[in-house]
């Protein structure tokens, strides 16, 4: 029992350190400056990437659902992308209600750069995960899934 408590304390300390490091990196990269394309939030980068992959269905509802963000948050991020000329908006002939988005040439470049960075990050994570056994990966997956569920609860304030 004492070993289990000590191990739990070590895990809690490791989580705390991970969160502190992640927060520090997030603050350092609150907005990303990518080449000549300007400064962008992660939300904006993900939006241009989604528009690149799903041009025929990219509207506020789709982006909101895919990113798990509120429609007002999407509207704000899209507004800046429109203002900076990364995306254009239009209505479809068969759907005059919803506004759909497409990338400009500059938006295509930005999406490409984001996707390249995303691929490099995925490769780093894959390399890290390859050092764990299948059983260990199962525990990691279960832990992260449970943690995510708890964070989604309304009363999660950590």
mmCIF file of C-alpha atoms in Angstrom, residues 14-30 32 42 46 121 124-125 147:
data_model
loop_
_atom_site.group_PDB
_atom_site.id
_atom_site.type_symbol
_atom_site.label_atom_id
_atom_site.label_comp_id
_atom_site.label_asym_id
_atom_site.label_seq_id
_atom_site.Cartn_x
_atom_site.Cartn_y
_atom_site.Cartn_z
ATOM 1 C CA UNK A 14 5.029 14.258 -12.975
ATOM 2 C CA UNK A 15 1.609 15.526 -14.098
ATOM 3 C CA UNK A 16 2.188 18.832 -12.334
ATOM 4 C CA UNK A 17 5.588 19.218 -14.007
ATOM 5 C CA UNK A 18 4.094 18.290 -17.384
ATOM 6 C CA UNK A 19 1.322 20.893 -16.989
ATOM 7 C CA UNK A 20 3.787 23.579 -15.908
ATOM 8 C CA UNK A 21 6.052 22.853 -18.884
ATOM 9 C CA UNK A 22 3.077 22.757 -21.265
ATOM 10 C CA UNK A 23 1.747 26.063 -19.903
ATOM 11 C CA UNK A 24 5.174 27.669 -20.236
ATOM 12 C CA UNK A 25 5.472 26.510 -23.855
ATOM 13 C CA UNK A 26 1.911 27.633 -24.574
ATOM 14 C CA UNK A 27 2.646 31.113 -23.221
ATOM 15 C CA UNK A 28 5.853 31.229 -25.257
ATOM 16 C CA UNK A 29 3.776 30.349 -28.335
ATOM 17 C CA UNK A 30 0.513 32.160 -27.582
ATOM 18 C CA UNK A 32 2.953 31.691 -33.736
ATOM 19 C CA UNK A 42 -3.294 27.538 -32.860
ATOM 20 C CA UNK A 46 -6.153 24.509 -37.299
ATOM 21 C CA UNK A 121 5.207 16.975 -34.109
ATOM 22 C CA UNK A 124 8.190 13.231 -32.448
ATOM 23 C CA UNK A 125 5.208 11.830 -30.520
ATOM 24 C CA UNK A 147 -8.471 12.685 -17.758
#
